[in-house]
Each structure stands twice: as C-alpha cells, then as structure tokens.
C-alpha cells in the first residue's frame, strides 16, 4: 500500500501576521519543486487568513492548531470548524499534547472535535503520545491504545480516509530528544495494528501516521525511512523556512 508522505509544520504560538506571511512566502519559494510530498502549515488562528493569501496558489495546505466542537454560540474565545474553513484551512491539529497538558483536553473532547472537524470537511491531525514517566513505567502502548480508542470512538473506515495520526512522544517535544527510528517504528506499527483491529486492515494500511518530536533535517531521513512512518509533524524546525523546506526535500527524495 502506497501512502503519501505528509510533512506538517505546527507553528504553535509564534508569528505575528506580517512575520507569518513572510515565513509562508519563504516556504512557498523553497518548495516550488515539490510534487509528491503533501505539505501543511499550521499558523496561529490570527494568521490563518493572511497566510492563506500567500499559499493559495501553491501546493501548500493550510491547517489550524485547535478548534471547538460547537457550531456557534456563547463560547468566548473559541473558534468553530466553519470559521476555520472560511479562512481556507483544510486541516486541523486535534489533541496536541500541549492542549491535553495545559488546557485540559481529554479523550472525550478530542473525539468530539474530530467528529465535528470531519462533519465540516476539515481533516484532523490527531496527536497521541506518552509522557516520560509512562515510557519508563513501560505503559507506552497501553497509553497510546487508550488515546487511539478514545479518539476514534464512533468513527467509520470512510472517516479514517480523512484522518491523519501523529505519534508524538511528549518527552521528545521541544526537548531536542528524538525517539530513535526503531522506538518510533515500534509504536507506529502498534498504532497501525490497533487501527486494523478497530476499522479493518485496508483502512489501517491507508492511514498516514506521522512522527513528531524534535524532527529536524539531521534526523528526518532515518525516521521517514521506517516502514510505518509516513511523515512528520514538525514544531521548532518549521519556524525557519530553510530547515522546514529541507525536511520536505528529504521526504520528497525517499522512495517508500
Ligand atoms: P518539536 O514539536 O518539533 O518542537 O519537538 C513538535 C510538535 O509539538 O508538534
């Protein structure tokens, strides 16, 4: 089964609108030759529409970093799926570990958000990952299993065609520590196996599973060469056009 490689940049809480447009433009210029790799950039809410203006005629897709599941109403400070769609976004990161850690997101809220995103034509990038304590306690696979089951509760194989999974070990995010390619592959393999149990082999084989956590040009090739690693969700290294474009070029050259 051939899955396309998907490289996404999570800008987190970085970039004013003018800085965001500048970065988006640099990324656009440096990836003009890319034809196979799917590219997604996820600026903060405020920069979505301005960034879309820059990339709309390019192969780069726009994604948001979060959303709320209600359609509209008295939910001060929240953003709906429809609002995201109206900016030009077609992806949305759901359940990033920083959201789970600092903003109280649970498997239940993650599940609601995924369903709402899909109903509104947004493709969720669903993040899962274990903490350092959980890895040391040897419960990584149990934790990931619970997160995946919770996230995918009530989803159909058709839904999964529009879902990307990102495995991001919490201890590797922003720390400079990367999971070894073997450590990552082991978890990716198990995630695919679980998706097969829940939604069938064919669905599992077609699902893109990205790795995230200190991905940079220096480690991208060894990670992306693993059989079950289909892309990367990049944080720190996506804030510089040079390093983000380099990761994309590494992906483009890999024959999977
Ligand atoms: P990092 O972030 O690449 O800076 O570790 C990845 C992420 O949080 O998505």
Short mmCIF file of N, CA and C and ligand atoms in Angstrom, two decimals, residues 10 12 96-98 168 172-176 212-215 233-237, ligand 1:
data_model
loop_
_atom_site.label_atom_id
_atom_site.label_comp_id
_atom_site.label_asym_id
_atom_site.label_seq_id
_atom_site.Cartn_x
_atom_site.Cartn_y
_atom_site.Cartn_z
N UNK A 10 3.82 22.76 12.72
CA UNK A 10 2.99 23.30 13.79
C UNK A 10 3.70 24.54 14.35
N UNK A 12 2.72 26.62 16.47
CA UNK A 12 2.38 26.89 17.88
C UNK A 12 2.10 28.39 18.07
N UNK A 96 -3.30 17.91 20.51
CA UNK A 96 -1.84 18.02 20.72
C UNK A 96 -1.55 17.88 22.22
N UNK A 97 -0.42 17.30 22.55
CA UNK A 97 -0.14 17.05 23.98
C UNK A 97 -0.11 18.34 24.80
N UNK A 98 0.25 19.46 24.16
CA UNK A 98 0.22 20.73 24.92
C UNK A 98 -1.21 21.11 25.26
N UNK A 168 3.44 11.50 18.83
CA UNK A 168 4.39 12.46 19.37
C UNK A 168 4.69 12.14 20.82
N UNK A 172 9.74 13.96 23.81
CA UNK A 172 10.56 14.33 22.65
C UNK A 172 10.15 15.67 22.06
N UNK A 173 9.09 16.27 22.60
CA UNK A 173 8.59 17.52 22.02
C UNK A 173 9.34 18.72 22.59
N UNK A 174 10.00 19.43 21.70
CA UNK A 174 10.70 20.66 22.09
C UNK A 174 11.87 20.43 23.01
N UNK A 175 12.30 19.18 23.16
CA UNK A 175 13.38 18.88 24.10
C UNK A 175 14.69 18.60 23.40
N UNK A 176 14.63 18.44 22.08
CA UNK A 176 15.83 18.06 21.34
C UNK A 176 16.05 16.55 21.38
N UNK A 212 6.22 12.92 15.41
CA UNK A 212 6.54 14.29 15.82
C UNK A 212 7.34 14.28 17.11
N UNK A 213 8.21 15.25 17.26
CA UNK A 213 9.05 15.35 18.46
C UNK A 213 10.49 15.56 18.04
N UNK A 214 10.88 16.86 17.99
CA UNK A 214 12.25 17.24 17.64
C UNK A 214 12.71 16.70 16.28
N UNK A 215 11.80 16.68 15.32
CA UNK A 215 12.21 16.31 13.95
C UNK A 215 12.98 17.48 13.36
N UNK A 233 5.28 15.68 11.95
CA UNK A 233 4.68 16.91 12.46
C UNK A 233 5.82 17.65 13.15
N UNK A 234 6.18 18.78 12.56
CA UNK A 234 7.41 19.46 12.95
C UNK A 234 7.07 20.73 13.74
N UNK A 235 7.71 20.91 14.89
CA UNK A 235 7.49 22.12 15.68
C UNK A 235 8.63 23.11 15.44
N UNK A 236 9.61 23.08 16.33
CA UNK A 236 10.72 24.04 16.29
C UNK A 236 11.33 24.25 14.90
N UNK A 237 11.61 23.16 14.21
CA UNK A 237 12.31 23.26 12.92
C UNK A 237 11.43 23.80 11.79
P1 LIG B 1 9.04 19.95 18.16
O1 LIG B 1 7.45 19.98 18.27
O2 LIG B 1 9.37 19.57 16.74
O3 LIG B 1 9.48 21.35 18.51
O4 LIG B 1 9.53 18.93 19.14
C1 LIG B 1 6.65 19.02 17.64
C2 LIG B 1 5.19 19.23 17.98
O5 LIG B 1 4.89 19.58 19.13
O6 LIG B 1 4.31 19.06 17.12
#
